[in-house]
Coordinates of C-alpha atoms and ligand atoms in Angstrom, one line a residue:
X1 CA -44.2 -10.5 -126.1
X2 CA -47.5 -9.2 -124.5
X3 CA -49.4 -9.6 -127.9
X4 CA -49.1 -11.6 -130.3
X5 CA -51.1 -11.6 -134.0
X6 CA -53.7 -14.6 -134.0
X7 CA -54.8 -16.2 -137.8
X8 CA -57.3 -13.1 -138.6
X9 CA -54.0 -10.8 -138.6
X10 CA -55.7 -9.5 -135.1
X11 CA -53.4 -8.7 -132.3
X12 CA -54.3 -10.5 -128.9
X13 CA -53.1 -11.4 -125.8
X14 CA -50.8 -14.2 -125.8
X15 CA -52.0 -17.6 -124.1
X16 CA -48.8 -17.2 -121.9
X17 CA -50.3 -13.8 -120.2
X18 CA -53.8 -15.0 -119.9
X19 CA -52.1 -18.4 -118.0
X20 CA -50.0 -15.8 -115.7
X21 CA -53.3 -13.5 -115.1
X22 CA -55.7 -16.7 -114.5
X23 CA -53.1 -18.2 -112.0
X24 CA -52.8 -14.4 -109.8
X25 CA -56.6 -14.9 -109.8
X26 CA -56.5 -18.5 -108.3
X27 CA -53.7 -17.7 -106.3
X28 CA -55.0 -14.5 -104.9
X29 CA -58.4 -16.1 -104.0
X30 CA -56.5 -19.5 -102.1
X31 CA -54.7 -16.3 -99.8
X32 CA -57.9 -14.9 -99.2
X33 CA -59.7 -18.2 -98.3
X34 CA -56.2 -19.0 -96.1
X35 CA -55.9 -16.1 -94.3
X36 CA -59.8 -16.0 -93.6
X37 CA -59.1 -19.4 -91.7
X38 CA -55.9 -18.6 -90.0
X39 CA -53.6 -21.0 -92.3
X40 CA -51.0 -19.8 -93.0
X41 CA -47.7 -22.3 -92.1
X42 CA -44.8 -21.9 -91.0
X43 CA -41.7 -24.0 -92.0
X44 CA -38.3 -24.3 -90.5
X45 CA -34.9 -24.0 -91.9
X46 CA -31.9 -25.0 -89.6
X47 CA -29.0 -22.8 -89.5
X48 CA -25.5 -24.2 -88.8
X49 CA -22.6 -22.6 -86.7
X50 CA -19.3 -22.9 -87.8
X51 CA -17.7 -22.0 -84.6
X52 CA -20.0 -23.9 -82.6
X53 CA -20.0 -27.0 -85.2
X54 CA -23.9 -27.1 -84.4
X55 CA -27.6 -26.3 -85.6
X56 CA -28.2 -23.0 -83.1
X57 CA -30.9 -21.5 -85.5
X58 CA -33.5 -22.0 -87.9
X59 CA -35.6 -19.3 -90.7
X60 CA -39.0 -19.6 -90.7
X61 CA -40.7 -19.8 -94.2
X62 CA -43.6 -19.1 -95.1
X63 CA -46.1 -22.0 -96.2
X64 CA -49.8 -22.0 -97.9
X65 CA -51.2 -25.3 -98.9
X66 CA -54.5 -24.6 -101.3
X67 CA -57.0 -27.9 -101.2
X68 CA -57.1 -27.7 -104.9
X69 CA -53.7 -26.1 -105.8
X70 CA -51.6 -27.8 -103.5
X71 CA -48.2 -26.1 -102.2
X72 CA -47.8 -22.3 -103.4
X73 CA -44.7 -21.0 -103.1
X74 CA -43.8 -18.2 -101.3
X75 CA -42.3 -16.0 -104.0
X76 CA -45.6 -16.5 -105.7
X77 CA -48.1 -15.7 -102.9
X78 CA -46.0 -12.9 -100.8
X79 CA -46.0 -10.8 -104.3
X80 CA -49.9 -11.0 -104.7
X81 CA -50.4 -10.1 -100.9
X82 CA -47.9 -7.4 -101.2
X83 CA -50.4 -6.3 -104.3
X84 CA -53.4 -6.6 -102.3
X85 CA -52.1 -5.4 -98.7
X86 CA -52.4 -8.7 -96.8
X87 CA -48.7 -8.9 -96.8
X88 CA -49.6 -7.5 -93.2
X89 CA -51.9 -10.0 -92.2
X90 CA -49.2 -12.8 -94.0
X91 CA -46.5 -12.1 -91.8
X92 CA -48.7 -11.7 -88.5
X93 CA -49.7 -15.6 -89.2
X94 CA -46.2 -16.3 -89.7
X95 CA -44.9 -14.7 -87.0
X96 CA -48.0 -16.5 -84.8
X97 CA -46.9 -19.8 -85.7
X98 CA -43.4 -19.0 -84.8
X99 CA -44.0 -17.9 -81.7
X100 CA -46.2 -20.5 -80.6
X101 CA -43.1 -22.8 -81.4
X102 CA -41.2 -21.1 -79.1
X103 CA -43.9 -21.2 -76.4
X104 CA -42.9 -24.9 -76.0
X105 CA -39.8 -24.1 -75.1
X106 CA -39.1 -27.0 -77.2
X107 CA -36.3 -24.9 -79.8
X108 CA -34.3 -23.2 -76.8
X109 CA -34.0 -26.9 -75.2
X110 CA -32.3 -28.5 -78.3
X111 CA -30.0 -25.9 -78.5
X112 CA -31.5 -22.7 -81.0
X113 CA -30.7 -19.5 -80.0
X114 CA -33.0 -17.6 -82.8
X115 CA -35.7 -18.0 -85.0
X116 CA -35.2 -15.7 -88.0
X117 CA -38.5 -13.8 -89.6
X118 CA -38.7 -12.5 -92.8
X119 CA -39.8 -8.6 -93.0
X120 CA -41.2 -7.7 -96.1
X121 CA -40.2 -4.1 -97.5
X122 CA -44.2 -3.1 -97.5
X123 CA -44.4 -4.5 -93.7
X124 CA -41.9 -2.2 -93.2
X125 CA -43.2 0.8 -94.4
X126 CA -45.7 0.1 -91.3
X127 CA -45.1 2.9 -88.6
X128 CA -46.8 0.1 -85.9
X129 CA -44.9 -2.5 -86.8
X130 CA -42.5 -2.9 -83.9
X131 CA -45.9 -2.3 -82.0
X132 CA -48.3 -5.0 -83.9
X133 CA -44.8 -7.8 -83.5
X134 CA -44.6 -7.3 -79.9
X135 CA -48.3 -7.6 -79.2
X136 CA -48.3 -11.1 -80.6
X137 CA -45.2 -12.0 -78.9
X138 CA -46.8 -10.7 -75.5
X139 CA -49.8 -12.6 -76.3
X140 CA -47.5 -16.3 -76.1
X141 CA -45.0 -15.0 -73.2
X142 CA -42.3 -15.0 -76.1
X143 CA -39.3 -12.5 -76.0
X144 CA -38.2 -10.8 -78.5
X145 CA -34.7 -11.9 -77.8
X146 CA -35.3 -15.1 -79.4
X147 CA -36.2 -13.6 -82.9
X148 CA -33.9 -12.1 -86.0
X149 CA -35.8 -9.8 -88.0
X150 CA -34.2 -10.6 -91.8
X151 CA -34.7 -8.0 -94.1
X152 CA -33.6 -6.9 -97.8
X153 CA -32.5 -3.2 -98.5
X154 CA -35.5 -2.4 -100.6
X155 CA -37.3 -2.0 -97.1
X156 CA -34.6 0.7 -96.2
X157 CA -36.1 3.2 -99.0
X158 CA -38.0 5.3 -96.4
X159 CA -34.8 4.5 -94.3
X160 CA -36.1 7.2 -91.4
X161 CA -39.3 4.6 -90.6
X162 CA -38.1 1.3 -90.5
X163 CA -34.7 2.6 -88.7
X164 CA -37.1 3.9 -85.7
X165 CA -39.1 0.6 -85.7
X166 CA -36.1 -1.1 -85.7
X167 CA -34.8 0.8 -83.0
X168 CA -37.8 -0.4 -81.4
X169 CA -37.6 -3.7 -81.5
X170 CA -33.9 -4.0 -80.6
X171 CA -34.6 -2.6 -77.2
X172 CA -36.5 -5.7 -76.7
X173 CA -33.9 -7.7 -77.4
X174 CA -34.8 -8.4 -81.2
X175 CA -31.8 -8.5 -84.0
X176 CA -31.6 -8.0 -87.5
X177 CA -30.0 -9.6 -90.8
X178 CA -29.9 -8.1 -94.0
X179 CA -31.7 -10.7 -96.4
X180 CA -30.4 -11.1 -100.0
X181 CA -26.9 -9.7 -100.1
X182 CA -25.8 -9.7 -103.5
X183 CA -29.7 -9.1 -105.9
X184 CA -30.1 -5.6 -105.6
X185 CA -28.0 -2.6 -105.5
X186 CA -25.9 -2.3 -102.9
X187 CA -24.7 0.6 -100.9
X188 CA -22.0 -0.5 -98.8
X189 CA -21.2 2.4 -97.1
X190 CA -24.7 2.8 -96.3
X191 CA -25.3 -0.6 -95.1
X192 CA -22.5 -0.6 -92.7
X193 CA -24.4 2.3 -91.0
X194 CA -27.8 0.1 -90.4
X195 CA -27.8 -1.7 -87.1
X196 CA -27.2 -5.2 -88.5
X197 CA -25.5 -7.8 -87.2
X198 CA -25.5 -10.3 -89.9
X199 CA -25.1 -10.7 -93.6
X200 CA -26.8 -13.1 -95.7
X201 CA -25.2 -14.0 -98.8
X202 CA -27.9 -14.9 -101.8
X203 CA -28.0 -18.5 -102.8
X204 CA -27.2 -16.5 -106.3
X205 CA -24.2 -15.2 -105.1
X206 CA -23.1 -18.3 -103.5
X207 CA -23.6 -20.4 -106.8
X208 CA -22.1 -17.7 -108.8
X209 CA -18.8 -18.4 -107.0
X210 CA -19.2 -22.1 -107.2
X211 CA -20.0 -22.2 -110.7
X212 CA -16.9 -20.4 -111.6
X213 CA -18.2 -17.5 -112.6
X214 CA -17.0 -14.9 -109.9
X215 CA -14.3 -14.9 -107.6
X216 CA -15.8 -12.0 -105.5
X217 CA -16.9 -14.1 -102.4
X218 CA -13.8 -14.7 -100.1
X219 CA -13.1 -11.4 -100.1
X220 CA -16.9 -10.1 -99.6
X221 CA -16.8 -12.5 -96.5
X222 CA -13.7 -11.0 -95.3
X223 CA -15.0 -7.2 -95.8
X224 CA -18.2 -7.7 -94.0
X225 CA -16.2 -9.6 -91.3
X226 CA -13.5 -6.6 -90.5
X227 CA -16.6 -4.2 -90.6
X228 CA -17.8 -6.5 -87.4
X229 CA -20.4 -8.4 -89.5
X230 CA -21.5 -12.0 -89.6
X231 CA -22.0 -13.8 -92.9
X232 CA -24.8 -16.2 -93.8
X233 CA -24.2 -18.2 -96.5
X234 CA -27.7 -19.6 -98.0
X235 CA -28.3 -22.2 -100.6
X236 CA -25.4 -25.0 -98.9
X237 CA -26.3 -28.0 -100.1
X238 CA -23.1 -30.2 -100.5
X239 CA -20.0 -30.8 -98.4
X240 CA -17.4 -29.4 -100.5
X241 CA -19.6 -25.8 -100.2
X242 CA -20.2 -26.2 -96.2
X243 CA -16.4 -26.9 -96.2
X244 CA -14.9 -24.0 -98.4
X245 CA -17.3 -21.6 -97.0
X246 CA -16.2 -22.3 -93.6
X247 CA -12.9 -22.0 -94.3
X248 CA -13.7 -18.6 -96.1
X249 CA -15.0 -17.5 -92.8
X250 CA -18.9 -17.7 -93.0
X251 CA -19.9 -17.7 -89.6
X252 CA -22.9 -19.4 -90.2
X253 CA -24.4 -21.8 -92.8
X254 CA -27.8 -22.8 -94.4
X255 CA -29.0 -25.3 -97.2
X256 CA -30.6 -28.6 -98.4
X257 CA -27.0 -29.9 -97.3
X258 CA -28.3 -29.4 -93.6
X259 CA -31.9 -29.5 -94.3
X260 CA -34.8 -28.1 -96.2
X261 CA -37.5 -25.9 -94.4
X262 CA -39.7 -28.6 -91.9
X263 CA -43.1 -28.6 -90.6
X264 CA -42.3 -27.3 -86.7
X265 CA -42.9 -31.1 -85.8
X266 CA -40.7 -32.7 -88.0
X267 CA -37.8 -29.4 -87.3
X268 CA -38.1 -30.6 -83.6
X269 CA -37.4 -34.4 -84.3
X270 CA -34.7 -33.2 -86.6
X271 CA -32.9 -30.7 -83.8
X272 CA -33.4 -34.0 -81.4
X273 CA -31.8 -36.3 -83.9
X274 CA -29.1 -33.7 -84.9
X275 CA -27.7 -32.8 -81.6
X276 CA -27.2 -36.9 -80.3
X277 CA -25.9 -38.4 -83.5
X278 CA -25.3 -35.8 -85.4
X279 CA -21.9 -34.0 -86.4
X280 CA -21.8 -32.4 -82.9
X281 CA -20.1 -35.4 -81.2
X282 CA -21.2 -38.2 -79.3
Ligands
C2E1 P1 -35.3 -16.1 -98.5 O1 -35.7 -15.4 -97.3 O2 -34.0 -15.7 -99.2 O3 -35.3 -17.7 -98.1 C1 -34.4 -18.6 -98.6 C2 -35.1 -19.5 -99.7 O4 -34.1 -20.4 -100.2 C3 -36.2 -20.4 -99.2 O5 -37.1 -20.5 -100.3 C4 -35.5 -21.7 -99.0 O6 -36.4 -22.8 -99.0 C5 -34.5 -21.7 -100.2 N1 -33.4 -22.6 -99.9 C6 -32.8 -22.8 -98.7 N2 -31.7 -23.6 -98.9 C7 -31.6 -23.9 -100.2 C8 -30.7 -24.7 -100.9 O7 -29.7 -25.3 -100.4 N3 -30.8 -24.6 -102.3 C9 -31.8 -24.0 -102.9 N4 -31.9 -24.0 -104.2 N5 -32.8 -23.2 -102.2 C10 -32.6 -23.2 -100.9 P2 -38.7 -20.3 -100.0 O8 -39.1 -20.9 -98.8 O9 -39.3 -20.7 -101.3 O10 -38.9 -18.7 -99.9 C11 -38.6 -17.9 -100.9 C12 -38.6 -16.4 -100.5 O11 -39.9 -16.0 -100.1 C13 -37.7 -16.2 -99.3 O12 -36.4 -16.0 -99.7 C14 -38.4 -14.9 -98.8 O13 -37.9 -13.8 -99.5 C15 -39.8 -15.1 -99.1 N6 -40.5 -15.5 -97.9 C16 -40.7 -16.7 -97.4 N7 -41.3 -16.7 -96.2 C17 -41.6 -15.4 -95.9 C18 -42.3 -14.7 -94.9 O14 -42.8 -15.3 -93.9 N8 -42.4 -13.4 -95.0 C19 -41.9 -12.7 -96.0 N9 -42.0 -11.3 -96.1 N10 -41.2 -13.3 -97.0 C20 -41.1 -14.6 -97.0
MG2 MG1 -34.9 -14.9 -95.6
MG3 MG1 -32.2 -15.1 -98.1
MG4 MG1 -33.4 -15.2 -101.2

């Protein structure tokens, strides 16, 4: 309850809102202060290929360490920039520190294919966006070959927009996943229209099925694979899931099981140690 009746019999504002209101304030001023110096991070998620039996991507996630508050997560900080338009200026950092990754040439030498960026449904209501993302990769000599756009299907609402800037970025070589299968509602017949390559099932989904509480997922994973999809599955983090979703026929795998997200230095150091001793032979 918003409002709650204090000892005078007056109703006020319950301590629980004014905690939730004072922490947007301090979070929303630790964005400003980190985008005003350009520090925004970048963390790195491997992704693991069935087929190939080996790390051949990674999802960078977003990262904002405050001097006083510490770690922020991402949920927390993307909704406040989202509320105050420097979701934009967010996901240009992001996308900076991704590419200057891939300027070392460092990723494509231990084996990754892809880095996969997260769009935001208000970055995609932006009619330059395929314009401002290539820019930046210009700027570090990256190709947009090596990136997978994900996004969720709340960015397809003004569907006519982000299907041009898509169409856009996929003549440069650039791919797409859809983010989130499995929170919103879904339109499948819509969805199989949208030039997307991959499917990522939520970590909700994926649970959901562990847990016992839905049997839905083998034959999701089959359905989007006849339709000529991949399926992601997120949120792996034992052996008994990596196992059982592989033999469902997830193409590709992701979780604490593998890895959490990494700094780009310690991601690198993990791709070297994961390709000589890892399950990849040798
Ligand atoms: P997402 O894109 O669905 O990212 C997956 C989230 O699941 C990440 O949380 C990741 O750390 C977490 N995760 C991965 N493996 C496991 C696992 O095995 N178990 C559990 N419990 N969790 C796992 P994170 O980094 O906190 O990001 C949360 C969300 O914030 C992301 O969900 C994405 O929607 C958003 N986000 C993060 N970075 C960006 C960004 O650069 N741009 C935009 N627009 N959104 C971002
Ligand atoms: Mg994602
Ligand atoms: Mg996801
Ligand atoms: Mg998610």
């Amino acid at each position: 309850y918003a409002y709650v009746e204090n000892r005078k019999g007056n109703y006020v504002v319950s301590q629980d809102i004014c905690d939730k209101y004072y922490r947007e304030g301090e979070v929303e001023k630790a964005l400003s202060r980190a985008l005003k110096q350009n520090r925004i991070e970048a963390w790195f998620q491997p992704i693991y290929s069935v087929e190939k039996d080996a790390v051949i991507g990674a999802e960078a996630l977003a990262r904002l360490k405050d001097p006083d508050l510490g770690y922020i997560p991402p949920d927390e900080f993307i909704r406040v920039s989202e509320r105050t338009g420097e979701i934009m200026e967010v996901g240009r950092q992001v996308f900076e520190r991704v590419c200057e990754l891939l300027s070392t040439g460092e990723p494509g030498r231990l084996g990754i294919n892809k880095i996969n960026v997260n769009l935001s449904p208000a970055q995609c209501m932006n009619d330059q966006l395929a314009f401002e993302l290539s820019a930046v990769a210009d700027k570090y000599g990256v190709s947009l070959a090596s990136i997978n756009f994900e996004i969720t299907e709340t960015s397809f609402i003004d569907s006519q927009l982000i299907q041009k800037q898509m169409m856009q970025l996929k003549e440069k070589g650039a791919t797409f996943s859809l983010d989130d299968f499995g929170t919103g509602t879904s339109n499948l017949i819509r969805l199989l229209k949208l030039p997307i390559r991959a499917v990522k099932l939520d970590i909700y989904m994926v649970n959901t099925f562990f847990k016992g509480e839905s049997n839905i997922l083998p034959s999701l994973v089959k359905m989007f694979r006849e339709a000529g999809m991949q399926v992601v599955a997120e949120g792996v983090e034992t052996r008994e899931m990596k196992e059982a979703l592989a033999d469902m026929g997830c193409d590709y795998e992701q979780g604490y099981y593998f890895s959490k997200p990494l700094p780009p230095e310690e991601f690198i150091t993990f791709l070297a140690n994961y390709s000589v001793s890892g399950k990849n032979g040798n």
